[in-house]
Tab-separated table of C-alpha atoms in Angstrom:
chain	number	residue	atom	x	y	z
V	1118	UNK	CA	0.000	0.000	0.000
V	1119	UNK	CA	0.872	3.818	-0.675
V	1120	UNK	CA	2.009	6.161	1.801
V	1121	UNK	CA	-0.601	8.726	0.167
V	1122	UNK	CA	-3.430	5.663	0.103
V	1123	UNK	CA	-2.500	4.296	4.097
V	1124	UNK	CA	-2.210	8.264	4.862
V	1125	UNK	CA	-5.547	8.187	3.786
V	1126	UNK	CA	-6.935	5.377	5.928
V	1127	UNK	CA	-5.922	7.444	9.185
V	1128	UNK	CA	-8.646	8.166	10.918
V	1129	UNK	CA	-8.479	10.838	13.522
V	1130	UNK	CA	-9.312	10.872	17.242
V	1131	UNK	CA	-12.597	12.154	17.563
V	1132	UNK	CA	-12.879	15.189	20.074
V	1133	UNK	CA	-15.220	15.081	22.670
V	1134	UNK	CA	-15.515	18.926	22.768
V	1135	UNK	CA	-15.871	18.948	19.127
V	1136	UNK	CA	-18.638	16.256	19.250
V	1137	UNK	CA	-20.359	18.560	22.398
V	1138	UNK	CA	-20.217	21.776	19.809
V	1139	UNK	CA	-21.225	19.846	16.465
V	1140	UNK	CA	-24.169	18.496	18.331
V	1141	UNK	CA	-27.252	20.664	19.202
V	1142	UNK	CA	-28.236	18.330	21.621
V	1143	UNK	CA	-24.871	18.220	23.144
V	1144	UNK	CA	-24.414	21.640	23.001
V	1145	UNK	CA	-27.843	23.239	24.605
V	1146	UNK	CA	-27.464	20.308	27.226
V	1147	UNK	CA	-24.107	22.034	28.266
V	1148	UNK	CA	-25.413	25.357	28.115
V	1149	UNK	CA	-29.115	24.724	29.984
V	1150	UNK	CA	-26.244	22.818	32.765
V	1151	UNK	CA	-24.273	26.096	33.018
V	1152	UNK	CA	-27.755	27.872	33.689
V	1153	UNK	CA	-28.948	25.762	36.218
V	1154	UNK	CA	-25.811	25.671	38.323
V	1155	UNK	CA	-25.433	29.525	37.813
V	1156	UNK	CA	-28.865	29.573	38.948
V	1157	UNK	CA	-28.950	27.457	41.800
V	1158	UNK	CA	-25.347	28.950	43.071
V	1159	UNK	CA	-26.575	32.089	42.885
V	1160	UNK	CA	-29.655	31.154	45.303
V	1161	UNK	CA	-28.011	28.889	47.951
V	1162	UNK	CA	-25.967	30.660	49.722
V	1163	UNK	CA	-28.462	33.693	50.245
V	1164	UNK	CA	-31.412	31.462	51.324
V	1165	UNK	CA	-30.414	31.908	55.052
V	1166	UNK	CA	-29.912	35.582	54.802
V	1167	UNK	CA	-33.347	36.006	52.831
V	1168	UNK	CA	-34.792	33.842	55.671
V	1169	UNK	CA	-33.663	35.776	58.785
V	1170	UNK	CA	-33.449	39.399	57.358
V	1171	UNK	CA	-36.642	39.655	54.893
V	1172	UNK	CA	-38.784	36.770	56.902
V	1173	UNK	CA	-37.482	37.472	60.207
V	1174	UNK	CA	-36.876	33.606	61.147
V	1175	UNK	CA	-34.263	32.775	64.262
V	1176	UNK	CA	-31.201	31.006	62.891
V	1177	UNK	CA	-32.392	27.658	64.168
V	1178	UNK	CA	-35.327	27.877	62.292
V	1179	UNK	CA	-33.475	29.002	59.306
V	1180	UNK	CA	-31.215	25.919	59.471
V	1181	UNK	CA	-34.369	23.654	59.212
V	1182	UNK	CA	-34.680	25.146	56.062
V	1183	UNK	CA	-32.261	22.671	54.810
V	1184	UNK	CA	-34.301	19.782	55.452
V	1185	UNK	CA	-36.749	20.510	53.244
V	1186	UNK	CA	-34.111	18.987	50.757
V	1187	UNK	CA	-34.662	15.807	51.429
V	1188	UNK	CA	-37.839	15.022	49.337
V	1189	UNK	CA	-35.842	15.577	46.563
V	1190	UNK	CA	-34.935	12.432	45.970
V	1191	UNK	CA	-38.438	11.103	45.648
V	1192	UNK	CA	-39.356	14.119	43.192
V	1193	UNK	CA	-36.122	12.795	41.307
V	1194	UNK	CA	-37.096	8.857	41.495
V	1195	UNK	CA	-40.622	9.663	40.435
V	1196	UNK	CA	-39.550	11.978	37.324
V	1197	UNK	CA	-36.816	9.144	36.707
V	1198	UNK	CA	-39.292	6.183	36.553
V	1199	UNK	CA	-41.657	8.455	34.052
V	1200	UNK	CA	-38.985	9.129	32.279
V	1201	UNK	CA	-38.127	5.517	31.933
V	1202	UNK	CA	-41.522	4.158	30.984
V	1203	UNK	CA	-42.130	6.728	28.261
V	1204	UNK	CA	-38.514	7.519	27.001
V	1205	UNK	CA	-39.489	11.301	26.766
V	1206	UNK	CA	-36.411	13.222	28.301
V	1207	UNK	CA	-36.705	16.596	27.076
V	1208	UNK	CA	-40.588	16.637	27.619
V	1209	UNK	CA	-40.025	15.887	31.741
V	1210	UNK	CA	-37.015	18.123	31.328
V	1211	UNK	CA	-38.831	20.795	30.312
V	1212	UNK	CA	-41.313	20.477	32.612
V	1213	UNK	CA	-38.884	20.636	35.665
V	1214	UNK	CA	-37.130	23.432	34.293
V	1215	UNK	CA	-40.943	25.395	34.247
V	1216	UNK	CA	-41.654	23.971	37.737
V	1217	UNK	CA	-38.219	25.475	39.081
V	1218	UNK	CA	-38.566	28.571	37.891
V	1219	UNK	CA	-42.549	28.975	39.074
V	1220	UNK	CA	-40.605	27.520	42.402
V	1221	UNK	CA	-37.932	30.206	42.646
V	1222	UNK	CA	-40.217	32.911	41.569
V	1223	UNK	CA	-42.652	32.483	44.292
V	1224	UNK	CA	-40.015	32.077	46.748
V	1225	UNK	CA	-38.711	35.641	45.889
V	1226	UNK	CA	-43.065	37.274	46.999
V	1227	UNK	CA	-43.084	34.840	50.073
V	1228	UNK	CA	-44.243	36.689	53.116
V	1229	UNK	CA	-45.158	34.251	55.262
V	1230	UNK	CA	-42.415	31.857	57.365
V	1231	UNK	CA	-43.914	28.713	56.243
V	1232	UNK	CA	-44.249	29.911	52.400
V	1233	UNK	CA	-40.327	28.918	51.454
V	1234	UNK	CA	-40.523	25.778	53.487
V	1235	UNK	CA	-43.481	24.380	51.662
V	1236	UNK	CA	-42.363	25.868	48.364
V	1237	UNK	CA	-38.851	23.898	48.450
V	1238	UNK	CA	-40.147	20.899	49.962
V	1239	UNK	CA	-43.219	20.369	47.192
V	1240	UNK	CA	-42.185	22.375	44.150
V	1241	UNK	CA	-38.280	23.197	44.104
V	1242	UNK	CA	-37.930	19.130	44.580
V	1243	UNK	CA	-38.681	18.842	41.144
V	1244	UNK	CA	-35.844	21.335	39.490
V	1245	UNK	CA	-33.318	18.963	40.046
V	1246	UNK	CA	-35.173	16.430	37.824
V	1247	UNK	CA	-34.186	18.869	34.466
V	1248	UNK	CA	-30.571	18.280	34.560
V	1249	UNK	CA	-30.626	14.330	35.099
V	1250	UNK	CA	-33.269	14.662	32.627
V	1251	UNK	CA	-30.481	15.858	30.250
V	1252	UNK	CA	-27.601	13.636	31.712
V	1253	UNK	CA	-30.599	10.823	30.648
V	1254	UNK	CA	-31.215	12.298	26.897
V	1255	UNK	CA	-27.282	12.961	26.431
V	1256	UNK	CA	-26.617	8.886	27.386
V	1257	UNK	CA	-29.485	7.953	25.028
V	1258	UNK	CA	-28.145	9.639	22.217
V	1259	UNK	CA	-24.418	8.429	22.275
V	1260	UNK	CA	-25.516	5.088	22.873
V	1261	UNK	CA	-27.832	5.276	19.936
V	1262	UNK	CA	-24.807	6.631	17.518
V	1263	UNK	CA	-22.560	4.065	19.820
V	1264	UNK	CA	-19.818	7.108	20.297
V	1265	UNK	CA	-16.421	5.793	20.981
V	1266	UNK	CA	-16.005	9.064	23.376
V	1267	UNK	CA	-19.230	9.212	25.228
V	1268	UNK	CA	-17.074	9.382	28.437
V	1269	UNK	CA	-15.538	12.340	27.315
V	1270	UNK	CA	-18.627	14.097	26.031
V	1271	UNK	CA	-20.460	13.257	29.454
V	1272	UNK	CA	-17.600	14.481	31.034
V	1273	UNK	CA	-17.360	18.503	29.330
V	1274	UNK	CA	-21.659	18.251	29.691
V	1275	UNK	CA	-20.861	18.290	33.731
V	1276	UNK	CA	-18.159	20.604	33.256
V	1277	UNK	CA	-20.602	23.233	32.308
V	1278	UNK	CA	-22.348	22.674	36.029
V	1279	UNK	CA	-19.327	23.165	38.014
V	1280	UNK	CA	-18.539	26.250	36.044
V	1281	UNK	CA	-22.024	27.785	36.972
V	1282	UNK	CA	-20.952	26.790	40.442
V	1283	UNK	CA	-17.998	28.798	40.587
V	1284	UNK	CA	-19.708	31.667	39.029
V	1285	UNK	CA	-23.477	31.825	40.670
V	1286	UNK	CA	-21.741	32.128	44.216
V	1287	UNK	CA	-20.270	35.996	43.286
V	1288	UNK	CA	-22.888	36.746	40.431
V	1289	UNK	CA	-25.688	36.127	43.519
V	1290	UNK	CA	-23.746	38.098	46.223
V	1291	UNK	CA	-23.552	41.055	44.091
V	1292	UNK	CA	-27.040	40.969	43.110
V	1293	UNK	CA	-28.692	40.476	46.140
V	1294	UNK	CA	-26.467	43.177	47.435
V	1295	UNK	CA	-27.187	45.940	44.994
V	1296	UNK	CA	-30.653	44.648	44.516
V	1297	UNK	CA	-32.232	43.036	47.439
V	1298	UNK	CA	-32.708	38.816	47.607
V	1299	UNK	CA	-35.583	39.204	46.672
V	1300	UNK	CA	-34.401	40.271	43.064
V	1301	UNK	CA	-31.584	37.660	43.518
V	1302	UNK	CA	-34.438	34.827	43.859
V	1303	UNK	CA	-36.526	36.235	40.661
V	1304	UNK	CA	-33.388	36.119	38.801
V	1305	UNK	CA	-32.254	32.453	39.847
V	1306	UNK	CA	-36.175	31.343	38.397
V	1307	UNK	CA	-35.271	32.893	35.609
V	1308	UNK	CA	-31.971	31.226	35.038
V	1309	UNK	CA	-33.635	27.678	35.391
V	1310	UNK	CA	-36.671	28.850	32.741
V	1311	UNK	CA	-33.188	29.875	30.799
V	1312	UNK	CA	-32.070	26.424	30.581
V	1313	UNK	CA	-35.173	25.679	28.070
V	1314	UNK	CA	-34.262	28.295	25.659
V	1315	UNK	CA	-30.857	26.557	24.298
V	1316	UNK	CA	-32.376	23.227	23.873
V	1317	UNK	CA	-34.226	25.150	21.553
V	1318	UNK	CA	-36.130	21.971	19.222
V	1319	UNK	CA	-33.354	20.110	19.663
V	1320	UNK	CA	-34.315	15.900	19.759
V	1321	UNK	CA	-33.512	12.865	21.472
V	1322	UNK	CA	-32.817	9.094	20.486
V	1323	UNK	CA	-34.092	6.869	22.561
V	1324	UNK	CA	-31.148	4.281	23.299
V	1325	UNK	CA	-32.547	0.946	22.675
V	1326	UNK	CA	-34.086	-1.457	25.543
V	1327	UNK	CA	-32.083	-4.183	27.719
V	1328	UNK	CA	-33.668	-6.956	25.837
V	1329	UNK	CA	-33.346	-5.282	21.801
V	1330	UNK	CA	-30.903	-7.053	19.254
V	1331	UNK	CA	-27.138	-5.051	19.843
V	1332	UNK	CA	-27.064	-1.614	17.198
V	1333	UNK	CA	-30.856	-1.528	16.976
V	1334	UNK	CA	-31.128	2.081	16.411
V	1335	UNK	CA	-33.710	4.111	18.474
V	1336	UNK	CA	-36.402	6.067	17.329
V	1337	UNK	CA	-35.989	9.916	17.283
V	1338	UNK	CA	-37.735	11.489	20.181
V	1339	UNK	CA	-40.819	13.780	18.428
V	1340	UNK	CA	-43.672	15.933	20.332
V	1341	UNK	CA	-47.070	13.473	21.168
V	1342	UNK	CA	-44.372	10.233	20.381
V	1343	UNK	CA	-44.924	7.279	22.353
V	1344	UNK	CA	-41.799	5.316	23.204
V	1345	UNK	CA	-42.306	1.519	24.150
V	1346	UNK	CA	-43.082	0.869	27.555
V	1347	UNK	CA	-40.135	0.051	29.383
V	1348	UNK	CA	-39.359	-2.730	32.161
V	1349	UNK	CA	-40.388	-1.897	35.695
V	1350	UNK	CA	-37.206	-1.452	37.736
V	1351	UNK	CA	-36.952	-3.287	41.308
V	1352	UNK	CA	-35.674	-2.401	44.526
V	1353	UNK	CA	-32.784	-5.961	44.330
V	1354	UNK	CA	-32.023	-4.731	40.662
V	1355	UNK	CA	-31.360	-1.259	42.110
V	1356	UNK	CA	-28.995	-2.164	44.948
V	1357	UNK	CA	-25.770	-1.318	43.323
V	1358	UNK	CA	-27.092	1.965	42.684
V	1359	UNK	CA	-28.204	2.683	46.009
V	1360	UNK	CA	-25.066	1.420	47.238
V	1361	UNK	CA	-22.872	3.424	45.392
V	1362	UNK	CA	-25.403	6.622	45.978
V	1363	UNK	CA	-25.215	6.439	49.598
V	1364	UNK	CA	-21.649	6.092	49.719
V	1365	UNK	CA	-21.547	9.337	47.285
V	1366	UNK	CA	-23.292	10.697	49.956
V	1367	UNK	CA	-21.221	10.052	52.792
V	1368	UNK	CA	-18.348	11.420	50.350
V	1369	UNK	CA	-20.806	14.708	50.129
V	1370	UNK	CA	-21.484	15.384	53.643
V	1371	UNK	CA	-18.362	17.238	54.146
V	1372	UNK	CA	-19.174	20.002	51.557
V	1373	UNK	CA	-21.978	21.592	53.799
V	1374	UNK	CA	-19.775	21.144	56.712
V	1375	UNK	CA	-16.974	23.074	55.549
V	1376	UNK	CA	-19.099	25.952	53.571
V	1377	UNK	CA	-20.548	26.487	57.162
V	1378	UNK	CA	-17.826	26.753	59.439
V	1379	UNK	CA	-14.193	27.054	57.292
V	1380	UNK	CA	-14.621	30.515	56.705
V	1381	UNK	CA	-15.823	30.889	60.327
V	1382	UNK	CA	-12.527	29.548	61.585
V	1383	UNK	CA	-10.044	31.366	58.987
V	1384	UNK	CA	-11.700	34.206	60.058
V	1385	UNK	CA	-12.036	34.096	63.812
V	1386	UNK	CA	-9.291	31.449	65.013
V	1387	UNK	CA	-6.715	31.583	62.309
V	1388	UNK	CA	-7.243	35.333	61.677
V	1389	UNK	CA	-5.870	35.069	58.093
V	1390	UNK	CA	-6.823	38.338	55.850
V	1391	UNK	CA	-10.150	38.404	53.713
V	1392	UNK	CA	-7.986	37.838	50.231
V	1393	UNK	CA	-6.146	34.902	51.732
V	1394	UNK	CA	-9.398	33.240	53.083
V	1395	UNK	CA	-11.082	34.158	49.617
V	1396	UNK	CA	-8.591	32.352	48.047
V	1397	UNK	CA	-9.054	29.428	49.906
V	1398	UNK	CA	-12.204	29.256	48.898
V	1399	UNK	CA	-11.843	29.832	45.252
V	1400	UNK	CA	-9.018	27.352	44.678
V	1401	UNK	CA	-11.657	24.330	44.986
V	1402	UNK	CA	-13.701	24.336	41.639
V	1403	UNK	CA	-10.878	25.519	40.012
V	1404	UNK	CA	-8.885	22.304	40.688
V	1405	UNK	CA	-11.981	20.565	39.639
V	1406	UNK	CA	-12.674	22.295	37.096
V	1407	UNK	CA	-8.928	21.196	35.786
V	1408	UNK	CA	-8.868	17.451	36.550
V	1409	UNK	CA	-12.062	16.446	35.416
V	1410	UNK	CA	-11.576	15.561	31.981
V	1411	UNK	CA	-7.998	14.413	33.584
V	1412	UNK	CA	-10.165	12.039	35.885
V	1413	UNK	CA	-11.597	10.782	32.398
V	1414	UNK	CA	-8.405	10.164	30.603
V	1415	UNK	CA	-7.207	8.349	33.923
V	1416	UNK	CA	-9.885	5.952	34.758
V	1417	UNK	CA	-9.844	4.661	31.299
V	1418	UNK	CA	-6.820	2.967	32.362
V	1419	UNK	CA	-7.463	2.396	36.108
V	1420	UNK	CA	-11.139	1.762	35.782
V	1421	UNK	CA	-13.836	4.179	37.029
V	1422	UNK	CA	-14.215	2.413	40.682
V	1423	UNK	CA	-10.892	2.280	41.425
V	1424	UNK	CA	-10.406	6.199	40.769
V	1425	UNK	CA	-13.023	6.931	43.187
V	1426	UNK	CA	-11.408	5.009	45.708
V	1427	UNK	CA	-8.272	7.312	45.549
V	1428	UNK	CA	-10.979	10.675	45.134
V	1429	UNK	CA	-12.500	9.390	48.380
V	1430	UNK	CA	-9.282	9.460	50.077
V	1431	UNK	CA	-8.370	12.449	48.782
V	1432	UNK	CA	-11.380	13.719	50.884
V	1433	UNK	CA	-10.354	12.666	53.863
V	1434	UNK	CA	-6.910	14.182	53.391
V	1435	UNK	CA	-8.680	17.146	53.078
V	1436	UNK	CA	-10.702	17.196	56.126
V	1437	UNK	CA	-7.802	16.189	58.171
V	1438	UNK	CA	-5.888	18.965	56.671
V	1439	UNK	CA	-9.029	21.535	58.014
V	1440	UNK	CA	-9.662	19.559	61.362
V	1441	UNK	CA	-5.258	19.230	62.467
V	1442	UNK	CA	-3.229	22.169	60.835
V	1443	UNK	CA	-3.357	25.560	61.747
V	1444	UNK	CA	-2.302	27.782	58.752
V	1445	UNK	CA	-3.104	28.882	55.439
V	1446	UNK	CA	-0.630	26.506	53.909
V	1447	UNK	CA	-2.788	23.532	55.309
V	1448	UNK	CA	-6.529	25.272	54.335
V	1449	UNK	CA	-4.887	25.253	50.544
V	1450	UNK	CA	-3.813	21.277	51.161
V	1451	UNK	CA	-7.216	20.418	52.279
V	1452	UNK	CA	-8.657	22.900	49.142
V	1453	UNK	CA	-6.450	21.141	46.453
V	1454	UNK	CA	-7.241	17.523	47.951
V	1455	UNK	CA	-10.513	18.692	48.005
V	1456	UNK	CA	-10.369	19.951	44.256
V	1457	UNK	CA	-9.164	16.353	43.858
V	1458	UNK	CA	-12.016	14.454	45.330
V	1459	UNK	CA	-14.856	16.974	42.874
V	1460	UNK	CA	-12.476	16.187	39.685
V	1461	UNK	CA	-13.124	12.922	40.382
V	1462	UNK	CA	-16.544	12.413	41.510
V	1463	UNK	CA	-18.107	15.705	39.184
V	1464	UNK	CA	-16.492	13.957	36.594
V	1465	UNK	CA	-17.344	10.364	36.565
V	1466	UNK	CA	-19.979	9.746	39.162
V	1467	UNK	CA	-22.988	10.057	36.700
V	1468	UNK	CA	-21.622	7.985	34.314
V	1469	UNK	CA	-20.854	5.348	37.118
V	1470	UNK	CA	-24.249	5.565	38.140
V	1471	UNK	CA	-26.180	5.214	35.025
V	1472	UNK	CA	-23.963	2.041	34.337
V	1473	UNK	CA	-25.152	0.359	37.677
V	1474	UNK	CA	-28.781	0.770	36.191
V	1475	UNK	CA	-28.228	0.658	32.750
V	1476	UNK	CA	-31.824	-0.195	31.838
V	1477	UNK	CA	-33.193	2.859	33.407
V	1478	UNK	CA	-30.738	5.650	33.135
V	1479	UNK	CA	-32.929	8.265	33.925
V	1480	UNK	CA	-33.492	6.880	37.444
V	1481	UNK	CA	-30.069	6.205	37.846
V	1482	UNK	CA	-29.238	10.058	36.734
V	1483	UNK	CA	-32.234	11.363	38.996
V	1484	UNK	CA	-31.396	9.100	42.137
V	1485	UNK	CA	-27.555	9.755	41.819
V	1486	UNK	CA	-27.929	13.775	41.384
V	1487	UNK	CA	-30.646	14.188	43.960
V	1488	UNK	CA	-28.540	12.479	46.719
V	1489	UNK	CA	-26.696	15.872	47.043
V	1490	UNK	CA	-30.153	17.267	48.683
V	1491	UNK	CA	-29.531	13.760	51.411
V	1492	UNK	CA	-26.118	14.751	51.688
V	1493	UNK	CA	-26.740	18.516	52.533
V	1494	UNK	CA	-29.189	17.464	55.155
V	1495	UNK	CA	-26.724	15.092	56.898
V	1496	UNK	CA	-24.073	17.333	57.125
V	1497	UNK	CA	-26.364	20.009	57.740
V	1498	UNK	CA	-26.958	18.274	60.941
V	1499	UNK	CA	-23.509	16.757	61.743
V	1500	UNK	CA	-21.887	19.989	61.611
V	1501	UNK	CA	-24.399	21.336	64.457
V	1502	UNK	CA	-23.817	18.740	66.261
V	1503	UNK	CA	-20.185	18.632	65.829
V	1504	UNK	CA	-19.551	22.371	66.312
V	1505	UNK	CA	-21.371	21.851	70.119
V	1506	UNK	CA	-19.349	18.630	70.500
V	1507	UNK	CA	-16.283	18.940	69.187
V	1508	UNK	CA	-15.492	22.792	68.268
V	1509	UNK	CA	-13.598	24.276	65.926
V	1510	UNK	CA	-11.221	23.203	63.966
V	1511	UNK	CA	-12.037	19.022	65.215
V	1512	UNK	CA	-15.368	19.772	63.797
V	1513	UNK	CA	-13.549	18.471	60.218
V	1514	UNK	CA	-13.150	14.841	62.036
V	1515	UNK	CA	-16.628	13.701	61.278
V	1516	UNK	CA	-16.628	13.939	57.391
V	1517	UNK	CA	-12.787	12.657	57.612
V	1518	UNK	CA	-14.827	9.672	59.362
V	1519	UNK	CA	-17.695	9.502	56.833
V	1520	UNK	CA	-14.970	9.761	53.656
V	1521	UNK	CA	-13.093	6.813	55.649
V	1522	UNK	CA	-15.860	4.117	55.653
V	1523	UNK	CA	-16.910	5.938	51.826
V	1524	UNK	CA	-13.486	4.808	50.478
V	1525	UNK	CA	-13.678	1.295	52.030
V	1526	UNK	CA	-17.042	0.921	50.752
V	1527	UNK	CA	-16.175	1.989	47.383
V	1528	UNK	CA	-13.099	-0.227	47.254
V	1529	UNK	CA	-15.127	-3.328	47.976
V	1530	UNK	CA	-17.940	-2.328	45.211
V	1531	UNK	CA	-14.355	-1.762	43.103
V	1532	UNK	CA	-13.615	-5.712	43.921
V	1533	UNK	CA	-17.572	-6.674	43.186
V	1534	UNK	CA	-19.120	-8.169	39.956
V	1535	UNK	CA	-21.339	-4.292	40.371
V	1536	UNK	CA	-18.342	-2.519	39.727
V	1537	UNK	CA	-19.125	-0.048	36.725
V	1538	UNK	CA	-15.985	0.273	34.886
């Protein structure tokens, strides 16, 4: 053969972020996911504040917010399972995304204490359901076209989350400060409505069912379609799932922990300046941010699982950095470990998840990314606890416990016949 006719024959490397820009479902997937988590940034950190200033709720009560959270999960499973009988992503999607904003709008003219409570618990439980909703569509489509990188394109899809993450924290501070929270809520409803606007008539292939013939290709996802009715999922058959979603959420637990009190204890025992402690802060997603498509080049040689084992160590490395040194130099530590663990996790736990369920990825997306709301709540509640227990710094012990028995737990799922890669 030719040089010119084998030169010819070379195919090149696809690109994952030239796949997520040639594809207008790829592409208004990643953009709707920056909206949300600009969004929902931009909210989260304000709810106390807009609680105990505009409301006039004690602190305690304030906290309990929190646990409205944890009927997310249901909304999630519920949206999941519909999602998974019908095979109409974008349609639920959509309908979150309208929910959320309703949700957020209404929170921003509450006047009455119990008016945020019920709103979060009943109606902002559903929001979450749009991006797994998305995470669902995006896994239906590049097994449908059976992509070589669908890691990879999964992977720069989250990306676009975390990035609203680092972003909605300032954008909401400044907002609420210049306009009121009140302004800051209206415009975090309509970030989430936002996220409908790039899908734009974008369409999703449903990816075919457990028990179709290998390559059957999918029908194209079309308003008033009907997909086939899909099998009912079981508790046994979800096991690994759970399994690996509860020990995300032990993983989790420390995030609440140390948004509460690390800036508390720079500030007030430490007594490092407002840049340094800033900086501190900010380091986080921007480690993630870095090593997640890293984390995707990496466990393609060392296996999904097995990565996670290290990223769960890595978080409790951090905490132990927070809870036993007493200087900036050890706050960055525990940041960059803990820039570690979200490169791994942000990166690959969705796809780990929907391949422990693979016949019902939208429940695996919606159970998997509404576990954060469990998480929240438990470490919500350890960190009270802990504070009144333990004090500052040693608070940081508990989550260095809960990402101890997380990275055993995930090393013997690593071991089992469940693990996902």
């Amino acid at each position: 053969m030719s040089p010119v006719l084998a030169a010819a024959d070379v195919v090149p490397a696809p690109s994952a972020v030239r796949s997520v820009w040639d594809s207008p479902l790829y592409r208004g997937a990643t953009v709707a996911l920056f909206l949300s988590g600009l969004g929902t940034s931009a909210a989260a950190p304000q709810i106390t504040l807009f609680l105990v200033d505009d409301l006039h709720v004690s602190l305690t009560t304030a906290g309990l917010y929190y646990l409205t959270s944890v009927t997310a999960p249901v909304a999630g499973y519920l949206v999941g399972a519909r999602s998974d009988r019908t095979g109409r992503r974008l349609g639920l999607f959509r309908l979150c995304a309208v929910l959320g904003a309703l949700g957020w709008c209404a929170m921003a003219f509450a006047h009455q204490v119990w008016m945020p409570f019920v709103i979060s618990a009943v109606v902002l439980a559903f929001a979450g359901g749009a991006g797994s909703q998305l995470f669902a569509a995006v896994h239906d489509d590049l097994q449908a076209t059976a992509s070589p990188i669908g890691d990879g394109v999964v992977s720069v899809v989250r990306m676009a989350l975390t990035a609203g993450w680092i972003v909605g924290p300032v954008a909401g501070s400044l907002l609420a400060m210049t306009s009121g929270p009140r302004v800051m809520l209206m415009a975090t409803g309509v970030c989430t409505l936002a996220q409908i606007l790039p899908m734009g008539f974008a369409r999703a292939r449903s990816a075919p069912h457990a028990d179709q013939a290998a390559g059957a290709e999918a029908d194209a996802e079309v308003p008033g379609s009907q997909a086939p009715a899909r099998p009912h999922v079981g508790i046994r058959t979800m096991l690994p799932l759970l399994a690996f979603t509860g020990l995300y959420v032990l993983v989790y637990a420390g995030e609440p922990i140390k948004y509460g009190y690390l800036t508390i204890y720079m500030h007030d025992d430490l007594h490092l300046p407002t840049t340094v402690s800033g900086a501190v802060i900010a380091i986080q997603p921007l480690i993630e941010l870095a090593l997640m498509p890293v984390a995707v080049v990496v466990a393609r040689r060392t296996g999904m699982m097995r990565l996670m084992v290290l990223g769960a160590a890595f978080g409790v490395g951090a905490n132990l950095c927070f809870a036993l040194t007493a200087g900036a130099a050890g706050m960055f530590a525990g940041q960059i470990l803990m820039g570690g663990v979200w490169g791994v996790f942000a990166g690959l736990g969705i796809i780990v998840a929907q391949r422990l369920l693979p016949q019902a990825v939208a429940t695996a997306s919606a159970v998997f990314m509404s576990s954060t709301a469990i998480a929240s709540a438990l470490g919500g509640l350890t960190g009270s606890l802990g504070v009144s227990l333990l004090g500052l710094p040693h608070v940081f012990l508990a989550p260095a416990v809960y990402g101890t028995v997380a990275t055993v737990g995930i090393a013997v799922m690593s071991r089992s016949r469940h693990a996902a890669g």
